[in-house]
CSV table of C-alpha atoms in Angstrom, one decimal:
chain,number,residue,atom,x,y,z
U,1,MET,CA,6.5,18.3,-10.9
U,2,ARG,CA,9.1,15.5,-9.7
U,3,VAL,CA,9.9,12.4,-11.7
U,4,MET,CA,9.4,9.3,-9.5
U,5,CYS,CA,12.4,7.2,-10.7
U,6,SER,CA,15.4,5.2,-9.6
U,7,SER,CA,18.0,6.9,-7.5
U,8,ASN,CA,20.7,6.7,-10.0
U,9,TRP,CA,18.7,8.1,-12.5
U,10,LEU,CA,19.1,11.8,-13.1
U,11,PHE,CA,17.1,14.6,-15.4
U,12,ARG,CA,18.7,17.6,-16.6
U,13,SER,CA,19.9,19.6,-19.6
U,14,ALA,CA,22.8,20.5,-20.6
U,15,VAL,CA,22.4,24.1,-21.6
U,16,SER,CA,20.7,24.8,-18.7
U,17,GLY,CA,24.2,26.0,-16.9
U,18,THR,CA,23.1,23.7,-13.5
U,19,LEU,CA,25.1,21.0,-14.3
U,20,SER,CA,24.9,17.9,-11.9
U,21,SER,CA,28.2,16.8,-9.5
U,22,PHE,CA,27.4,13.2,-11.3
U,23,PRO,CA,31.0,12.8,-13.7
U,24,SER,CA,29.9,13.7,-16.8
U,25,SER,CA,29.7,11.5,-20.1
U,26,ARG,CA,32.5,10.4,-22.8
U,27,PHE,CA,29.2,11.2,-25.1
U,28,PRO,CA,29.8,14.4,-27.0
U,29,PRO,CA,27.4,17.3,-26.3
U,30,LEU,CA,25.1,18.5,-29.0
U,31,LEU,CA,24.1,21.8,-28.3
U,32,ALA,CA,21.3,24.1,-29.8
U,33,ASN,CA,19.9,27.1,-31.0
U,34,SER,CA,18.4,29.5,-28.0
U,35,THR,CA,15.2,30.7,-28.8
U,36,ALA,CA,13.7,27.7,-29.9
U,37,SER,CA,10.5,26.7,-27.8
U,38,SER,CA,11.6,23.0,-26.7
U,39,SER,CA,14.3,20.6,-26.8
U,40,ILE,CA,16.0,17.5,-27.7
U,41,ARG,CA,17.7,15.4,-24.8
U,42,PHE,CA,19.7,12.7,-23.9
U,43,LEU,CA,19.7,11.3,-20.5
U,44,ASN,CA,21.9,8.6,-19.0
U,45,SER,CA,22.7,6.6,-15.7
U,46,PRO,CA,25.9,7.4,-14.3
U,47,PRO,CA,28.9,6.4,-15.3
U,48,LEU,CA,27.5,8.4,-18.6
U,49,LEU,CA,25.4,10.7,-17.2
U,50,PHE,CA,25.0,13.4,-19.4
U,51,SER,CA,22.2,15.1,-21.1
U,52,ALA,CA,21.6,17.5,-24.2
U,53,SER,CA,19.1,19.6,-25.6
U,54,LEU,CA,18.5,20.5,-29.5
U,55,ARG,CA,15.6,22.8,-29.2
U,56,VAL,CA,15.8,25.0,-26.0
U,57,SER,CA,13.4,27.7,-24.0
U,58,PRO,CA,14.4,31.2,-25.3
U,59,GLN,CA,15.5,32.1,-21.2
U,60,VAL,CA,18.0,29.1,-21.7
U,61,THR,CA,21.5,29.7,-23.1
U,62,THR,CA,24.3,27.4,-24.2
U,63,MET,CA,27.1,26.3,-21.7
U,64,ALA,CA,29.4,29.6,-21.7
U,65,SER,CA,32.2,27.2,-23.2
U,66,LYS,CA,30.4,26.9,-26.6
U,67,ASN,CA,29.2,29.6,-28.6
U,68,ALA,CA,27.5,29.2,-31.9
U,69,GLN,CA,30.5,28.2,-34.0
U,70,ASP,CA,30.9,24.5,-32.4
U,71,GLN,CA,26.8,24.2,-32.8
U,72,ASP,CA,25.7,21.3,-35.4
U,73,PRO,CA,23.6,23.3,-38.5
U,74,ARG,CA,21.2,20.4,-38.5
U,75,LEU,CA,19.7,21.4,-35.1
U,76,GLU,CA,18.4,24.7,-36.3
U,77,ARG,CA,16.8,22.6,-39.3
U,78,ILE,CA,15.1,20.3,-37.0
U,79,SER,CA,14.3,23.1,-34.2
U,80,SER,CA,12.3,24.8,-37.0
U,81,ALA,CA,10.6,21.8,-38.4
U,82,ILE,CA,8.5,21.3,-35.1
U,83,ARG,CA,5.4,23.2,-35.1
U,84,VAL,CA,4.2,24.6,-32.0
U,85,ILE,CA,0.1,24.6,-31.8
U,86,PRO,CA,-1.5,26.6,-28.8
U,87,ASN,CA,-4.4,25.7,-26.8
U,88,PHE,CA,-4.4,21.8,-28.0
U,89,PRO,CA,-5.9,19.1,-27.5
U,90,LYS,CA,-7.8,22.1,-24.4
U,91,PRO,CA,-6.7,25.6,-23.0
U,92,GLY,CA,-3.1,26.3,-21.8
U,93,ILE,CA,-1.5,23.7,-24.0
U,94,MET,CA,1.5,24.4,-25.9
U,95,PHE,CA,1.3,21.1,-28.4
U,96,GLN,CA,4.6,19.9,-30.1
U,97,ASP,CA,3.5,18.6,-33.2
U,98,ILE,CA,6.1,16.2,-34.9
U,99,THR,CA,4.0,15.6,-38.3
U,100,THR,CA,5.8,19.0,-39.6
U,101,LEU,CA,9.3,17.5,-39.0
U,102,LEU,CA,7.9,14.0,-40.8
U,103,LEU,CA,7.4,16.0,-43.5
U,104,ASP,CA,10.8,17.8,-44.0
U,105,THR,CA,12.8,14.7,-45.2
U,106,LYS,CA,15.8,16.7,-44.3
U,107,ALA,CA,14.9,17.5,-41.2
U,108,PHE,CA,13.7,13.8,-40.3
U,109,LYS,CA,16.9,12.3,-41.5
U,110,ASP,CA,19.0,14.8,-39.5
U,111,THR,CA,17.3,13.9,-36.9
U,112,ILE,CA,17.7,10.3,-36.7
U,113,ASP,CA,21.1,10.4,-37.8
U,114,LEU,CA,22.2,12.4,-35.1
U,115,PHE,CA,20.8,9.8,-33.0
U,116,VAL,CA,22.7,6.9,-34.5
U,117,GLU,CA,26.0,8.8,-35.1
U,118,ARG,CA,25.6,9.5,-31.2
U,119,TYR,CA,24.6,5.3,-30.4
U,120,ARG,CA,26.8,3.5,-33.2
U,121,ASP,CA,29.3,2.4,-31.4
U,122,GLN,CA,27.9,2.0,-28.1
U,123,ASN,CA,27.3,-1.7,-28.2
U,124,ILE,CA,23.3,-1.3,-28.1
U,125,SER,CA,21.3,-4.2,-28.2
U,126,VAL,CA,17.8,-3.1,-27.6
U,127,VAL,CA,15.8,0.1,-29.1
U,128,ALA,CA,12.7,0.2,-27.0
U,129,GLY,CA,10.2,2.8,-28.3
U,130,ILE,CA,7.8,4.1,-26.0
U,131,GLU,CA,3.7,4.3,-27.2
U,132,ALA,CA,3.5,5.6,-30.1
U,133,ARG,CA,5.5,8.3,-31.2
U,134,GLY,CA,8.9,6.4,-29.9
U,135,PHE,CA,7.4,4.3,-32.2
U,136,ILE,CA,8.2,6.5,-35.4
U,137,PHE,CA,11.7,7.4,-34.2
U,138,GLY,CA,13.1,4.0,-32.7
U,139,PRO,CA,13.0,1.7,-35.2
U,140,PRO,CA,14.8,3.5,-38.1
U,141,ILE,CA,17.6,4.4,-35.3
U,142,ALA,CA,17.2,0.2,-34.1
U,143,LEU,CA,17.9,-0.6,-38.0
U,144,ALA,CA,20.6,1.7,-38.5
U,145,ILE,CA,22.6,0.6,-35.2
U,146,GLY,CA,22.3,-3.3,-35.5
U,147,ALA,CA,19.6,-3.5,-32.7
U,148,LYS,CA,16.2,-4.7,-32.2
U,149,PHE,CA,13.2,-2.9,-32.0
U,150,VAL,CA,10.9,-3.3,-28.5
U,151,PRO,CA,7.8,-1.7,-28.2
U,152,MET,CA,6.8,-0.3,-25.0
U,153,ARG,CA,3.2,-0.4,-25.2
U,154,LYS,CA,-0.3,0.8,-22.3
U,155,PRO,CA,-2.4,-2.2,-21.5
U,156,ASN,CA,-4.3,-4.5,-23.6
U,157,LYS,CA,-1.9,-3.5,-26.5
U,158,LEU,CA,0.2,-6.7,-26.6
U,159,PRO,CA,-1.0,-9.9,-27.5
U,160,GLY,CA,1.6,-12.4,-25.5
U,161,GLU,CA,2.1,-12.8,-21.9
U,162,VAL,CA,3.8,-9.0,-20.9
U,163,ILE,CA,5.6,-7.6,-17.6
U,164,SER,CA,4.0,-4.4,-16.6
U,165,GLU,CA,5.0,-1.0,-14.7
U,166,GLU,CA,2.6,1.1,-13.2
U,167,TYR,CA,3.7,4.9,-13.0
U,168,SER,CA,1.5,8.0,-11.6
U,169,LEU,CA,0.0,10.3,-13.5
U,170,GLU,CA,-1.6,14.2,-12.8
U,171,TYR,CA,-5.0,12.5,-11.8
U,172,GLY,CA,-4.5,8.4,-11.3
U,173,THR,CA,-2.0,5.9,-12.6
U,174,ASP,CA,-1.5,4.1,-16.0
U,175,LYS,CA,0.5,0.6,-16.9
U,176,MET,CA,3.4,0.4,-19.5
U,177,GLU,CA,3.6,-2.8,-21.0
U,178,MET,CA,6.0,-5.2,-22.7
U,179,HIS,CA,6.4,-8.7,-23.9
U,180,VAL,CA,8.1,-11.1,-22.0
U,181,GLY,CA,11.1,-12.8,-23.3
U,182,ALA,CA,11.4,-9.5,-25.7
U,183,VAL,CA,15.0,-8.8,-23.7
U,184,GLN,CA,16.9,-10.8,-21.9
U,185,SER,CA,19.4,-9.8,-18.5
U,186,GLY,CA,22.7,-8.0,-20.1
U,187,GLU,CA,21.2,-6.1,-22.8
U,188,ARG,CA,22.4,-2.4,-23.4
U,189,ALA,CA,19.2,-0.5,-23.9
U,190,LEU,CA,18.2,3.0,-25.2
U,191,VAL,CA,15.1,4.1,-24.8
U,192,ILE,CA,13.4,6.8,-26.8
U,193,ASP,CA,10.7,8.9,-27.6
U,194,ASP,CA,9.4,12.3,-29.1
U,195,LEU,CA,9.3,14.1,-25.7
U,196,ILE,CA,10.0,14.3,-22.5
U,197,ALA,CA,7.4,16.1,-20.2
U,198,THR,CA,7.0,14.8,-16.8
U,199,GLY,CA,9.4,11.9,-17.9
U,200,GLY,CA,6.6,9.4,-15.8
U,201,THR,CA,6.3,7.3,-19.1
U,202,LEU,CA,10.4,6.9,-19.4
U,203,CYS,CA,11.1,5.8,-15.8
U,204,ALA,CA,8.5,3.2,-16.4
U,205,ALA,CA,10.3,2.2,-19.4
U,206,ILE,CA,13.7,2.5,-17.4
U,207,LYS,CA,12.1,0.7,-14.1
U,208,LEU,CA,10.7,-2.0,-16.9
U,209,LEU,CA,13.8,-2.9,-18.7
U,210,GLU,CA,15.8,-2.7,-15.3
U,211,ARG,CA,13.6,-5.4,-14.0
U,212,VAL,CA,15.0,-7.8,-15.9
U,213,GLY,CA,18.7,-6.7,-16.0
U,214,VAL,CA,18.6,-4.7,-18.9
U,215,HIS,CA,21.5,-2.1,-18.9
U,216,ILE,CA,20.2,1.5,-19.9
U,217,VAL,CA,22.5,3.4,-22.0
U,218,GLU,CA,20.7,6.3,-22.5
U,219,CYS,CA,17.1,7.5,-23.2
U,220,ALA,CA,16.7,10.0,-26.0
U,221,CYS,CA,13.9,12.3,-26.2
U,222,VAL,CA,13.3,14.5,-29.3
U,223,ILE,CA,11.2,17.6,-27.5
U,224,GLU,CA,11.8,18.7,-23.8
U,225,LEU,CA,9.3,21.0,-21.9
U,226,PRO,CA,11.9,22.7,-19.7
U,227,GLU,CA,9.1,24.9,-18.4
U,228,LEU,CA,8.0,21.7,-16.6
U,229,LYS,CA,10.9,21.5,-14.5
U,230,VAL,CA,11.8,18.1,-14.5
U,231,GLN,CA,13.8,16.6,-11.6
U,232,PRO,CA,14.4,13.2,-10.4
């Protein structure tokens, strides 16, 4: 599957062993236990192009320059706290259930702390959360780093004047909306969601923010589905 996003964006995994030719980020890598079924990712554009996984599929291994001793022990706790439910909401779907992560106060705090540690000193003024689970992780991160939280919502959910961005689904299209005036040109934003599958909603959020002159520092997702082979 391909993600239709602006040309300066690339979705990639730092643990896949197939890194791009873009310059590496000044953000430190986060490496994961290789026995989990999905991953946390951080995604951003040059010159800070970097992505890192906290949960990765069994066939993915960590970068050769790192070993298990380099890994943050919190990553295993987060990975173990996310439940995978087969055949939900329909046959063939392996549903990544974060409700079990939210029940584990230590693992939930670890998740927020890892994001906060990554973004605390990046002069971010906006945390944009994608409906709906981005609303869970975004606000505590925003409060901790001193940023405002901006909800990115589906159509007809926001009461004020909005701007919208259409994006493609497997069958048809959908829209992402944001309140007019919620962000200002020149602000630095973090976009957050719980999961990256094909990347369509993330790209819509990126385009929506870039249209009004916001600089996207990174996109952060708790879970990745690497088997969908997300590409730019």
